[in-house]
XYZ file of C-alpha atoms in Angstrom:
762
model
C -18.402 87.569 11.271
C -19.088 86.949 14.977
C -18.134 83.988 17.032
C -21.543 82.285 17.020
C -21.742 82.387 13.254
C -18.351 80.767 12.758
C -19.271 78.102 15.347
C -22.453 77.241 13.354
C -20.676 77.110 10.098
C -17.986 74.772 11.476
C -20.609 72.665 13.045
C -22.453 72.337 9.645
C -19.172 71.435 7.913
C -18.334 68.782 10.470
C -21.804 67.256 10.206
C -21.522 67.194 6.394
C -17.991 65.584 6.452
C -19.218 62.998 8.862
C -22.202 62.215 6.628
C -19.976 61.946 3.563
C -17.485 59.737 5.536
C -20.213 57.516 6.817
C -21.695 57.251 3.329
C -18.177 56.316 1.940
C -17.704 53.761 4.698
C -21.049 52.231 4.018
C -20.380 52.145 0.347
C -16.847 50.676 0.782
C -18.161 48.149 3.232
C -20.776 47.113 0.742
C -17.968 46.630 -1.752
C -16.248 44.375 0.677
C -19.597 42.484 1.233
C -20.060 42.122 -2.565
C -16.557 40.602 -2.912
C -17.221 38.047 -0.155
C -20.544 37.154 -1.653
C -18.772 36.388 -4.974
C -16.405 34.083 -2.899
C -19.388 32.340 -1.372
C -21.058 31.804 -4.621
C -17.926 30.165 -6.142
C -17.391 27.481 -3.482
C -18.879 24.391 -2.137
C -19.379 24.664 1.646
C -20.169 21.022 2.956
C -20.789 22.222 6.466
C -22.896 25.204 5.470
C -20.968 27.520 7.742
C -20.973 30.322 5.293
C -24.417 29.582 3.973
C -25.957 30.087 7.351
C -23.747 32.979 8.465
C -22.805 35.091 5.414
C -26.161 36.703 4.940
C -27.571 40.247 4.455
C -29.174 40.077 7.804
C -25.767 40.125 9.596
C -23.094 42.743 9.509
C -20.072 41.768 7.403
C -17.849 42.405 10.329
C -19.680 39.714 12.378
C -19.347 37.007 9.735
C -17.431 33.875 10.409
C -13.787 34.212 9.483
C -14.041 38.023 8.898
C -12.376 40.739 10.874
C -12.778 44.477 10.465
C -10.638 47.408 11.335
C -11.719 49.706 14.248
C -11.149 53.065 12.368
C -12.431 52.467 8.876
C -14.640 49.381 9.654
C -13.312 47.702 6.559
C -12.486 44.024 6.180
C -8.828 43.674 7.251
C -8.662 39.831 7.795
C -10.184 36.856 6.051
C -9.500 33.471 7.804
C -11.295 30.438 6.327
C -8.758 27.809 7.201
C -9.806 24.218 7.787
C -13.349 24.583 6.617
C -13.190 21.961 3.806
C -14.274 24.555 1.204
C -13.948 23.577 -2.476
C -13.916 25.989 -5.425
C -11.941 28.823 -7.095
C -10.760 32.119 -5.680
C -12.708 34.937 -7.369
C -10.978 38.059 -8.702
C -13.380 40.186 -6.629
C -11.143 39.486 -3.499
C -8.899 42.105 -5.122
C -11.336 44.681 -4.063
C -10.795 44.106 -0.349
C -8.399 46.968 -0.381
C -7.830 47.067 3.436
C -7.049 43.385 3.668
C -4.126 42.819 5.994
C -4.296 38.962 6.218
C -5.600 36.271 3.816
C -5.785 32.766 5.167
C -7.466 30.140 2.964
C -5.210 27.257 3.978
C -6.227 23.661 4.495
C -9.165 23.615 2.015
C -9.652 22.343 -1.479
C -9.409 25.588 -3.512
C -8.136 24.938 -7.076
C -7.391 26.858 -10.250
C -5.026 29.817 -10.777
C -4.557 32.770 -8.458
C -6.376 35.748 -9.868
C -4.092 38.716 -10.858
C -6.476 41.100 -9.061
C -4.933 39.919 -5.717
C -1.931 41.907 -6.755
C -3.934 45.104 -5.901
C -3.919 44.244 -2.186
C -0.994 46.447 -1.201
C -1.787 46.387 2.443
C -1.359 42.624 2.658
C 1.065 41.332 5.359
C 0.081 37.678 5.357
C -0.762 35.269 2.556
C -1.497 31.640 3.695
C -2.851 29.389 0.874
C -1.125 26.100 1.871
C -2.724 22.695 1.630
C -5.076 23.308 -1.305
C -5.090 22.207 -5.031
C -4.088 25.529 -6.527
C -2.236 25.155 -9.916
C -0.549 27.110 -12.647
C 2.637 29.157 -12.211
C 3.453 31.203 -9.260
C 2.339 34.662 -10.476
C 5.079 37.381 -10.926
C 2.660 40.037 -9.541
C 3.369 38.711 -6.066
C 6.402 40.883 -6.182
C 4.184 43.957 -6.093
C 3.074 43.205 -2.593
C 6.015 44.879 -0.882
C 4.549 44.604 2.699
C 3.951 40.869 2.771
C 5.890 39.294 5.595
C 4.493 35.681 5.229
C 3.969 33.993 1.960
C 2.870 30.435 2.546
C 1.716 28.279 -0.469
C 3.045 24.840 0.297
C 1.327 21.534 -0.599
C -0.402 22.793 -3.845
C 0.106 21.906 -7.449
C 2.094 24.999 -8.603
C 4.426 24.351 -11.565
C 7.041 26.406 -13.565
C 9.870 28.389 -12.109
C 10.149 30.662 -9.018
C 9.633 34.236 -10.356
C 12.585 36.678 -9.983
C 10.115 39.394 -8.843
C 9.857 37.871 -5.369
C 12.977 39.669 -4.608
C 10.847 42.881 -4.421
C 9.017 41.434 -1.338
C 11.638 43.205 0.795
C 9.832 42.651 4.041
C 9.388 38.914 3.560
C 10.206 36.848 6.704
C 8.741 33.427 5.834
C 8.733 32.086 2.248
C 7.162 28.605 2.038
C 6.699 27.046 -1.459
C 7.376 23.398 -0.466
C 5.614 20.394 -1.780
C 4.738 21.714 -5.151
C 6.070 20.867 -8.664
C 8.396 23.871 -9.162
C 11.325 23.412 -11.494
C 14.405 25.289 -12.693
C 16.963 27.154 -10.588
C 16.272 29.065 -7.452
C 16.684 32.795 -8.279
C 19.903 33.864 -6.400
C 18.215 37.254 -5.860
C 15.971 35.644 -3.260
C 18.912 35.198 -0.963
C 19.307 39.040 -0.888
C 16.009 39.487 1.065
C 17.755 40.246 4.430
C 14.537 40.006 6.370
C 14.017 36.323 5.658
C 13.818 33.967 8.709
C 12.548 30.817 6.954
C 12.965 29.587 3.390
C 11.005 26.404 2.600
C 11.389 24.818 -0.824
C 11.199 21.218 0.211
C 9.882 18.516 -2.190
C 9.835 20.215 -5.550
C 11.916 19.585 -8.765
C 14.407 22.450 -8.316
C 17.766 22.028 -9.969
C 21.060 23.765 -10.302
C 23.385 24.785 -7.493
C 23.113 27.189 -4.544
C 25.152 30.498 -4.832
C 28.441 30.640 -3.095
C 27.313 33.732 -1.109
C 24.109 32.129 -0.071
C 24.248 33.361 3.505
C 26.039 36.669 3.127
C 22.758 38.679 3.124
C 20.648 36.434 5.378
C 21.730 37.328 8.889
C 18.244 36.582 10.358
C 17.734 33.261 8.701
C 16.732 30.478 11.119
C 15.267 27.662 8.892
C 16.479 26.583 5.436
C 14.605 23.669 3.728
C 15.747 22.333 0.316
C 15.374 18.565 0.769
C 13.735 16.367 -1.902
C 14.838 18.379 -4.981
C 17.416 17.865 -7.693
C 20.013 20.446 -6.487
C 23.576 19.772 -7.441
C 27.103 21.232 -7.053
C 28.597 21.640 -3.663
C 27.295 22.836 -0.333
C 28.418 26.516 -0.095
C 31.264 27.018 2.361
C 29.754 30.330 3.305
C 26.908 28.485 4.948
C 28.241 29.588 8.370
C 27.405 33.261 7.542
C 23.770 32.252 8.360
C 24.875 32.559 12.056
C 21.366 32.145 13.518
C 20.531 29.047 11.496
C 18.719 26.506 13.580
C 17.479 24.056 10.839
C 19.525 23.138 7.801
C 17.830 20.536 5.479
C 19.598 19.629 2.226
C 18.879 15.936 2.079
C 17.769 13.896 -0.896
C 19.362 15.968 -3.581
C 22.473 15.512 -5.789
C 24.942 17.620 -3.830
C 28.594 16.505 -4.331
C 31.903 17.325 -2.860
C 32.723 17.242 0.853
C 30.761 18.329 3.823
C 32.182 21.825 4.555
C 33.960 22.235 7.897
C 32.205 25.655 8.281
C 28.983 23.923 9.215
C 30.723 23.561 12.583
C 30.462 27.257 13.100
C 26.649 27.109 13.086
C 26.416 27.119 16.889
C 22.672 27.624 16.990
C 21.933 24.642 14.778
C 19.467 22.168 16.199
C 18.696 20.091 13.060
C 21.047 19.077 10.337
C 19.923 16.902 7.352
C 22.441 16.065 4.693
C 21.600 12.527 3.765
C 20.967 10.850 0.347
C 23.333 13.069 -1.612
C 26.503 12.319 -3.611
C 28.807 13.652 -1.011
C 32.160 12.066 -0.166
C 35.023 12.218 2.266
C 34.674 12.136 6.002
C 32.259 13.584 8.607
C 34.208 16.764 9.695
C 35.108 16.697 13.331
C 33.945 20.317 13.556
C 30.298 19.011 13.689
C 31.278 18.088 17.356
C 31.176 21.877 18.045
C 27.318 22.065 17.458
C 26.396 21.823 21.079
C 22.699 22.736 20.421
C 22.260 19.927 17.857
C 19.227 17.672 18.431
C 18.933 15.900 15.082
C 21.742 14.745 12.818
C 20.860 12.946 9.603
C 23.766 12.143 7.335
C 22.400 8.706 6.067
C 22.811 6.870 2.733
C 25.940 8.442 1.391
C 28.140 5.629 0.014
C 31.073 7.956 -0.465
C 31.148 8.824 3.161
C 34.025 6.990 4.755
C 36.229 7.032 7.778
C 35.422 6.893 11.384
C 32.634 8.626 13.356
C 34.223 11.640 15.208
C 34.069 10.836 18.877
C 33.361 14.499 19.654
C 29.885 13.877 18.221
C 29.033 11.713 21.177
C 29.685 14.667 23.572
C 26.699 16.683 22.234
C 24.384 16.307 25.256
C 21.354 17.881 23.422
C 21.192 15.015 20.805
C 17.825 13.285 20.405
C 18.475 11.485 17.137
C 21.653 10.373 15.370
C 21.193 8.821 11.912
C 24.507 7.835 10.084
C 23.074 4.685 8.548
C 23.782 3.339 5.089
C 27.212 4.782 4.633
C 30.722 3.322 4.505
C 31.798 4.410 8.013
C 34.363 2.169 9.713
C 36.104 1.717 12.966
C 34.809 0.923 16.373
C 32.420 2.776 18.698
C 33.786 4.392 21.865
C 32.703 2.403 24.975
C 31.416 5.569 26.725
C 29.552 6.837 23.613
C 26.195 7.166 25.310
C 27.314 8.435 28.775
C 27.036 12.045 27.641
C 23.833 11.586 25.608
C 21.014 11.816 28.262
C 18.311 12.876 25.765
C 19.060 10.399 23.010
C 15.988 8.814 21.678
C 17.078 7.151 18.350
C 20.547 5.823 17.297
C 20.790 4.617 13.706
C 24.237 3.314 12.669
C 23.122 0.406 10.558
C 24.528 -0.692 7.159
C 28.099 0.511 7.604
C 31.388 -1.273 8.170
C 31.568 -0.694 11.935
C 33.624 -3.302 13.837
C 34.586 -4.083 17.419
C 32.093 -4.678 20.338
C 28.893 -2.937 21.096
C 29.617 -0.360 23.847
C 28.057 -1.293 27.165
C 26.883 2.321 27.653
C 24.541 1.981 24.741
C 22.134 0.117 26.965
C 22.406 2.567 29.779
C 20.567 5.400 28.159
C 17.238 6.018 29.921
C 15.518 7.862 26.997
C 16.623 5.769 24.041
C 13.639 4.169 22.064
C 15.306 2.824 18.923
C 18.723 1.362 18.420
C 19.637 0.246 14.852
C 23.120 -1.368 14.433
C 22.239 -4.027 11.954
C 24.336 -5.036 8.903
C 27.747 -4.110 10.287
C 30.767 -6.146 11.448
C 30.119 -5.959 15.192
C 31.300 -8.873 17.227
C 31.563 -10.173 20.724
C 28.737 -10.606 23.286
C 25.651 -8.643 23.619
C 26.285 -6.294 26.638
C 23.873 -6.483 29.566
C 20.838 -4.311 29.304
C 20.958 -2.459 32.577
C 18.911 0.741 32.170
C 16.885 1.149 28.928
C 13.278 1.528 30.249
C 11.991 3.167 27.066
C 13.733 0.918 24.445
C 11.046 -0.198 21.924
C 13.099 -1.340 18.866
C 16.427 -3.192 18.886
C 17.849 -4.094 15.459
C 21.124 -5.972 15.488
C 20.747 -8.433 12.572
C 23.601 -9.486 10.263
C 26.575 -9.016 12.508
C 29.041 -11.322 14.098
C 27.610 -11.182 17.650
C 28.100 -14.361 19.619
C 27.532 -15.916 23.041
C 24.147 -16.296 24.738
C 21.356 -13.964 24.476
C 21.565 -12.352 27.945
C 18.674 -12.738 30.355
C 19.047 -8.988 31.134
C 17.181 -8.298 27.875
C 14.014 -8.592 29.988
C 15.023 -5.261 31.517
C 13.930 -3.614 28.300
C 10.397 -4.111 29.378
C 8.945 -1.874 26.665
C 10.641 -3.703 23.760
C 8.302 -4.202 20.755
C 10.619 -5.289 18.041
C 13.714 -7.522 18.608
C 15.828 -8.611 15.651
C 19.022 -10.606 16.381
C 18.913 -12.743 13.303
C 21.931 -13.694 11.139
C 24.494 -13.601 13.933
C 26.447 -16.256 15.851
C 24.329 -16.433 18.951
C 24.400 -19.856 20.682
C 22.933 -21.508 23.699
C 19.225 -21.866 24.653
C 16.647 -19.365 23.661
C 16.014 -17.541 27.000
C 12.593 -17.912 28.408
C 13.013 -14.447 29.752
C 11.980 -13.169 26.413
C 8.455 -14.119 27.418
C 8.502 -11.388 30.048
C 8.563 -8.807 27.243
C 4.813 -8.237 27.384
C 4.794 -5.504 24.655
C 6.762 -7.711 22.219
C 5.268 -7.691 18.710
C 8.140 -8.926 16.475
C 10.791 -11.488 17.446
C 13.398 -12.371 14.788
C 16.170 -14.739 15.996
C 16.660 -16.749 12.873
C 19.891 -17.951 11.353
C 21.918 -18.448 14.640
C 23.035 -21.517 16.578
C 20.306 -21.335 19.150
C 18.790 -24.464 20.761
C 15.634 -25.157 22.617
C 16.994 -25.786 26.017
C 18.616 -28.666 27.810
C 19.752 -31.862 26.017
C 16.720 -33.666 27.393
C 14.276 -30.990 26.247
C 12.946 -32.263 22.979
C 9.982 -29.805 22.831
C 10.153 -26.104 22.168
C 9.609 -25.274 25.793
C 10.718 -21.573 25.170
C 7.399 -21.112 23.297
C 5.421 -21.570 26.472
C 6.896 -18.321 27.833
C 5.501 -16.363 24.988
C 1.961 -16.905 26.151
C 2.295 -13.645 28.089
C 3.034 -11.644 24.951
C -0.419 -10.721 24.015
C 0.640 -8.362 21.175
C 3.058 -10.871 19.485
C 2.635 -10.829 15.644
C 5.764 -12.406 14.281
C 8.093 -15.205 15.413
C 10.929 -16.316 13.271
C 13.307 -18.927 14.481
C 14.343 -20.298 11.116
C 17.777 -21.642 10.444
C 18.514 -22.735 14.024
C 19.385 -26.294 15.105
C 16.269 -26.504 17.299
C 15.115 -30.039 16.432
C 12.365 -31.642 18.470
C 8.609 -31.353 17.831
C 6.196 -28.457 17.829
C 4.463 -28.520 21.268
C 0.709 -28.553 21.542
C 0.797 -25.284 23.602
C 1.728 -23.403 20.437
C -1.997 -22.928 20.243
C -1.813 -20.941 23.465
C 0.193 -18.156 21.914
C -1.454 -14.806 21.298
C -4.260 -14.783 18.869
C -2.665 -11.735 17.355
C 0.112 -13.959 15.975
C 0.226 -13.581 12.105
C 3.686 -14.857 11.041
C 5.401 -17.951 12.165
C 8.680 -18.969 10.455
C 10.490 -22.167 11.439
C 12.054 -23.470 8.230
C 15.343 -25.325 8.317
C 14.951 -26.244 11.989
C 14.990 -30.035 11.814
C 11.460 -30.377 13.202
C 9.844 -33.799 13.388
C 6.524 -35.256 14.292
C 3.113 -33.891 13.244
C 1.605 -30.437 13.069
C -0.402 -30.064 16.267
C -4.042 -29.489 15.792
C -3.893 -26.709 18.435
C -2.260 -24.481 15.861
C -5.801 -23.900 14.681
C -6.249 -21.585 17.698
C -4.105 -18.961 16.115
C -7.079 -17.431 14.350
C -5.252 -14.349 13.067
C -2.399 -16.291 11.406
C -1.377 -14.852 8.049
C 1.778 -16.795 7.230
C 2.763 -20.294 8.454
C 6.223 -20.985 7.135
C 7.337 -24.616 7.883
C 8.801 -25.479 4.539
C 12.015 -27.497 4.118
C 12.077 -28.265 7.754
C 14.826 -30.879 7.601
C 18.369 -30.629 6.362
C 18.904 -32.706 3.226
C 19.684 -36.342 4.096
C 17.772 -36.250 7.337
C 14.628 -37.679 5.934
C 13.658 -39.437 9.113
C 13.052 -36.089 10.746
C 10.605 -34.698 8.273
C 7.183 -33.834 9.388
C 4.772 -36.705 8.930
C 1.101 -37.375 9.382
C -1.820 -35.737 7.644
C -2.398 -32.062 7.141
C -4.534 -31.171 10.155
C -8.038 -29.698 9.452
C -7.387 -27.414 12.380
C -5.396 -25.235 9.802
C -8.693 -24.286 8.352
C -9.513 -22.292 11.579
C -6.788 -19.795 10.529
C -9.420 -17.661 8.698
C -6.832 -14.924 7.943
C -4.112 -17.206 6.685
C -2.282 -15.555 3.816
C 0.654 -17.995 3.009
C 0.782 -21.656 3.732
C 4.154 -23.360 2.916
C 4.345 -27.043 3.970
C 6.567 -28.237 1.132
C 9.424 -30.792 1.247
C 8.046 -32.777 4.246
C 6.650 -36.278 4.655
C 3.000 -35.257 4.953
C 0.502 -37.949 3.765
C -3.150 -38.500 3.414
C -5.544 -36.062 1.711
C -5.661 -32.333 1.336
C -8.345 -31.052 3.706
C -11.240 -29.805 1.597
C -11.775 -27.006 4.149
C -8.606 -25.313 2.938
C -10.881 -23.964 0.182
C -12.731 -22.036 2.808
C -9.775 -19.874 3.738
C -10.693 -17.040 1.373
C -7.643 -14.874 2.508
C -5.206 -17.451 1.232
C -2.873 -16.116 -1.513
C -0.011 -18.680 -1.563
C -0.483 -22.476 -1.099
C 2.713 -24.486 -1.471
C 2.282 -28.088 -0.230
C 4.425 -29.784 -2.950
C 7.006 -32.453 -2.443
C 5.168 -34.570 0.090
C 3.364 -37.891 -0.014
C -0.231 -36.552 -0.294
C -2.690 -38.785 -2.052
C -6.457 -38.983 -3.004
C -8.198 -36.416 -5.064
C -7.581 -32.657 -5.212
C -10.541 -31.108 -3.365
C -12.716 -29.149 -5.744
C -13.074 -26.474 -3.092
C -9.514 -25.297 -3.772
C -10.759 -23.987 -7.147
C -13.017 -21.685 -5.186
C -10.157 -19.622 -3.825
C -10.784 -16.889 -6.380
C -8.108 -14.369 -5.092
C -5.328 -16.846 -4.746
C -1.982 -16.032 -6.498
C -0.010 -19.257 -6.390
C -0.887 -22.888 -6.069
C 1.869 -25.666 -6.054
C 0.659 -29.147 -5.472
C 3.457 -30.809 -7.466
C 5.374 -33.965 -6.533
C 2.657 -35.743 -4.709
C 0.365 -38.695 -5.568
C -2.801 -36.607 -6.240
C -5.419 -37.411 -8.819
C -8.679 -35.978 -10.040
C -12.071 -37.495 -10.188
C -13.488 -35.048 -12.680
C -12.376 -32.147 -14.842
C -10.611 -29.294 -12.986
C -12.687 -26.134 -12.975
C -10.509 -23.108 -12.644
C -13.096 -20.576 -13.844
C -13.314 -18.800 -10.522
C -9.717 -17.575 -10.496
C -9.251 -13.914 -10.830
C -5.696 -13.263 -10.228
C -3.869 -16.644 -10.396
C -0.185 -16.203 -11.408
C 1.354 -19.612 -10.912
C -0.245 -23.090 -11.126
C 1.921 -26.192 -10.655
C 0.231 -29.572 -10.698
C 3.174 -31.444 -12.155
C 4.361 -34.953 -11.066
C 1.064 -36.205 -9.905
C -1.513 -38.765 -11.264
C -3.865 -36.358 -12.972
C -6.012 -37.803 -15.793
C -8.569 -36.562 -18.235
C -8.807 -34.818 -21.605
C -10.582 -31.621 -20.917
C -7.961 -28.872 -20.563
C -10.115 -26.138 -22.192
C -11.212 -24.628 -18.858
C -7.629 -23.380 -18.262
C -7.801 -21.056 -21.217
C -9.654 -18.401 -19.283
C -6.720 -17.759 -16.876
C -5.716 -14.456 -18.340
C -3.338 -13.487 -15.482
C -1.551 -16.875 -15.432
C 2.287 -16.428 -15.847
C 3.513 -20.012 -15.087
C 1.623 -23.202 -15.779
C 2.975 -26.749 -15.249
C 1.002 -29.937 -15.896
C 4.051 -32.052 -16.687
C 4.468 -35.701 -15.677
C 0.847 -36.686 -15.379
C -1.330 -39.078 -17.319
C -3.276 -36.414 -19.282
C -4.600 -37.227 -22.819
C -6.673 -35.461 -25.432
C -5.661 -32.456 -27.436
C -4.023 -29.122 -26.479
C -7.077 -26.780 -26.684
C -7.167 -23.785 -29.042
C -8.450 -21.861 -25.996
C -4.909 -21.865 -24.619
C -4.419 -18.713 -26.759
C -6.405 -16.969 -24.007
C -3.405 -17.382 -21.577
C -2.254 -13.964 -22.675
C 0.149 -13.394 -19.757
C 1.872 -16.761 -19.964
C 5.614 -16.981 -19.797
C 6.088 -20.673 -18.830
C 4.061 -23.644 -20.130
C 5.096 -27.274 -19.462
C 2.901 -30.105 -20.767
C 5.635 -32.675 -21.123
C 5.495 -36.337 -20.199
C 1.771 -36.896 -20.700
C -0.260 -38.755 -23.362
C -1.428 -35.660 -25.224
C -2.234 -36.131 -28.949
C -3.335 -34.097 -31.935
C -1.598 -30.964 -33.147
C 0.035 -27.941 -31.478
C -2.561 -25.104 -32.098
C -1.113 -22.446 -34.358
C -3.103 -19.914 -32.202
C -0.508 -20.253 -29.445
C 1.757 -18.039 -31.678
C -0.352 -15.248 -30.195
C 1.278 -15.725 -26.673
C 3.569 -12.771 -26.877
C 5.332 -13.386 -23.545
C 5.834 -17.109 -23.716
C 9.547 -17.778 -22.984
C 9.513 -21.515 -22.071
C 7.413 -24.237 -23.847
C 7.751 -27.902 -23.456
C 5.514 -30.654 -24.950
C 8.097 -33.306 -25.240
C 7.303 -36.992 -24.552
C 3.688 -36.921 -25.796
C 1.905 -38.290 -28.898
C 1.586 -34.958 -30.782
C 1.638 -34.724 -34.605
C 1.541 -32.254 -37.379
C 3.345 -29.028 -38.108
C 5.042 -27.208 -35.318
C 4.036 -23.440 -35.430
C 6.854 -21.298 -36.551
C 5.814 -17.671 -35.998
C 5.823 -15.466 -32.823
C 7.285 -16.954 -29.688
C 7.781 -20.324 -31.564
C 10.658 -18.937 -33.525
C 12.821 -18.969 -30.418
C 12.154 -22.508 -29.084
C 14.617 -25.227 -29.562
C 14.300 -29.008 -30.269
C 14.168 -29.859 -26.519
C 10.640 -28.369 -26.480
C 9.300 -30.983 -28.919
C 11.387 -34.158 -28.664
C 10.012 -37.731 -28.428
C 6.600 -37.151 -30.013
C 4.439 -39.186 -32.406
C 4.745 -37.367 -35.684
C 5.692 -33.711 -35.316
C 7.273 -32.006 -38.313
C 8.881 -28.739 -39.012
C 12.215 -27.065 -39.806
C 15.530 -28.937 -39.479
C 16.725 -26.885 -36.458
C 13.943 -28.619 -34.312
C 15.353 -32.063 -35.220
C 12.007 -33.313 -36.633
C 11.143 -34.437 -40.148
C 10.137 -31.805 -42.714
C 6.352 -31.487 -43.166
C 4.924 -33.101 -46.314
C 3.560 -29.916 -47.778
C 7.136 -28.567 -47.631
C 8.445 -31.587 -49.603
C 5.661 -31.059 -52.202
C 6.577 -27.381 -52.519
C 10.253 -28.245 -52.930
C 9.475 -30.743 -55.649
C 7.435 -28.151 -57.551
C 10.266 -25.608 -57.383
C 12.792 -28.202 -58.852
C 10.466 -28.887 -61.704
C 9.922 -25.139 -62.312
C 13.640 -24.510 -62.460
C 14.085 -27.380 -64.862
C 11.686 -26.005 -67.281
C 13.033 -22.457 -66.971
C 16.736 -23.485 -67.657
C 16.081 -26.392 -69.876
C 17.433 -28.908 -67.484
C 16.495 -32.580 -67.881
C 14.004 -33.962 -65.512
C 13.942 -37.420 -64.038
């Protein structure tokens, strides 16, 4: 055979192979196209991205979210993340045999994973997080030996973690967090030496971690186990994970001590051990973690002793949270001199004593300082250099002296709570220079308004510059004086004003109506007992009705007189109305009964009366109604029977007459009912036995008669519930005469016994 003949034969063979290869490529690409069309048919695509793009008129390799290989022109990657797709994953995706990466994360896929996906042996990446997939994690995932990233967090997977995952020998990232997985973590998983991240946060996993947890994980950088039910001790071999940067074991049931070996994890940046059952002390070896940025060992009541001072030499710290423990001792005075990056310091709810270190307010990056509920004492140090401080929480300590004017240097302060301390002296007007202030809590101290001749609350005038102020609490201070008219000049964003126990006097200024966003006005019990001459007087100002967002109104235990403004019934946001124990008179305005969403009304201990029947038919959620100790009259109580949510109802000490209505059996949630000291007559309805939750019942000092019900809740009431009535009868334990029908029944029984035994009758 000559050269030309050979050349022609080889050329023909090459052409035939090319044709066959091209035909196979087309056929296989058609198979990929069919699989993707099946996916398209099973999902809802609200943005019509696939509907407009995945069509026969466009090559599969140019479809949105689809990538093809250069050599075989087969689909190698499917990325449909963040498309808000909803539906199930079809088994046909298992025919995408060249698929390298599958990313369907951040959608609304639901149902089980089809087993056909186990055929995709070329897969390296599986990302299915943030969907609604359910069922168990399939064991066939272990057949996908080449997978490097398996991410299925934030789904609804249940059951146990399959042992077969150990076969995924190239796995680098395993993320199954935020599911409902239970049972023990298979110890074999910790033999996958390629793992860099293990994420099982927020499941229901139980049992302990193996002692050799880190022996085979030299590359591990991140370990997340928080919010599970893991127990036993933290493995002391944890330091074998020498490259670990994040260790998260918080919110479990780990016991024992914090292992000293954690101090060998020199690459560690974040350490979370809080909310466990650990005990002992914080090991000083943690001071060796010079890369640490976040330390969270909070809420461990068994954690005692002092805070190791070496911790405060870790210059990389951004957050230290050792709150809610039983730590004691004092804080080093230079504790913040070596913490230039510190943003958050949380040491609250411990037993720390001594003074607050002055260096704590010389940290240029700090934003939050929480030292509340300790035993700290002494003066508050000057705030010299805290330009980013936004939250300062120091309540419930023993801090004393004046509030320093230097607090104005914390110009970004939003929340300041110094309540329940021993601060004295005047409230500094410099607080008003904190233009970003939203919450000011300085209650329960010994603060005064200003000079001895300053009888008005002049410090309030400084807060007119605080345009974001929402809460002011000065309760429990000996401020005295009167509320100034310029209270109405405070920020319209003010929602909560607390001033109870402050010995206020005078009237409520009408200018308070300018605070149109007020939710809670707390002025109850303004005087100490025995200082009646200082109680608020005058009428309730109608300007309160301008507070259209008012949620709570407490004006009890004052000397307010006159009528209740009818316009209060227009404050539809009102949920709690307590104006009891005053000297209010005239009629109860009918508009109050239009507050359909109100939860509590207390008008007791006044001189109120009603001109017509009280109509409470509009109430939807009323829980407590107290109209006792007034001058209410009338005989129509039937309207109250529709208050199905009512828990406590007090009409005692009025002048009501008529009968107790049968409709009271509709008060199905009632626990407390007091109708005593009225002129009610007739019988106690037997239907009240249906009130299953009734614990207190009092109808004493009325004119009731007839048999006292004995079943249901009435079997538990004593004689004090029924005393001093007209003609009630019942069992001897209630200290009332027996009912006549009982006497008749007893006589019949005596005669019957006499005949049966031949006894003589009289």
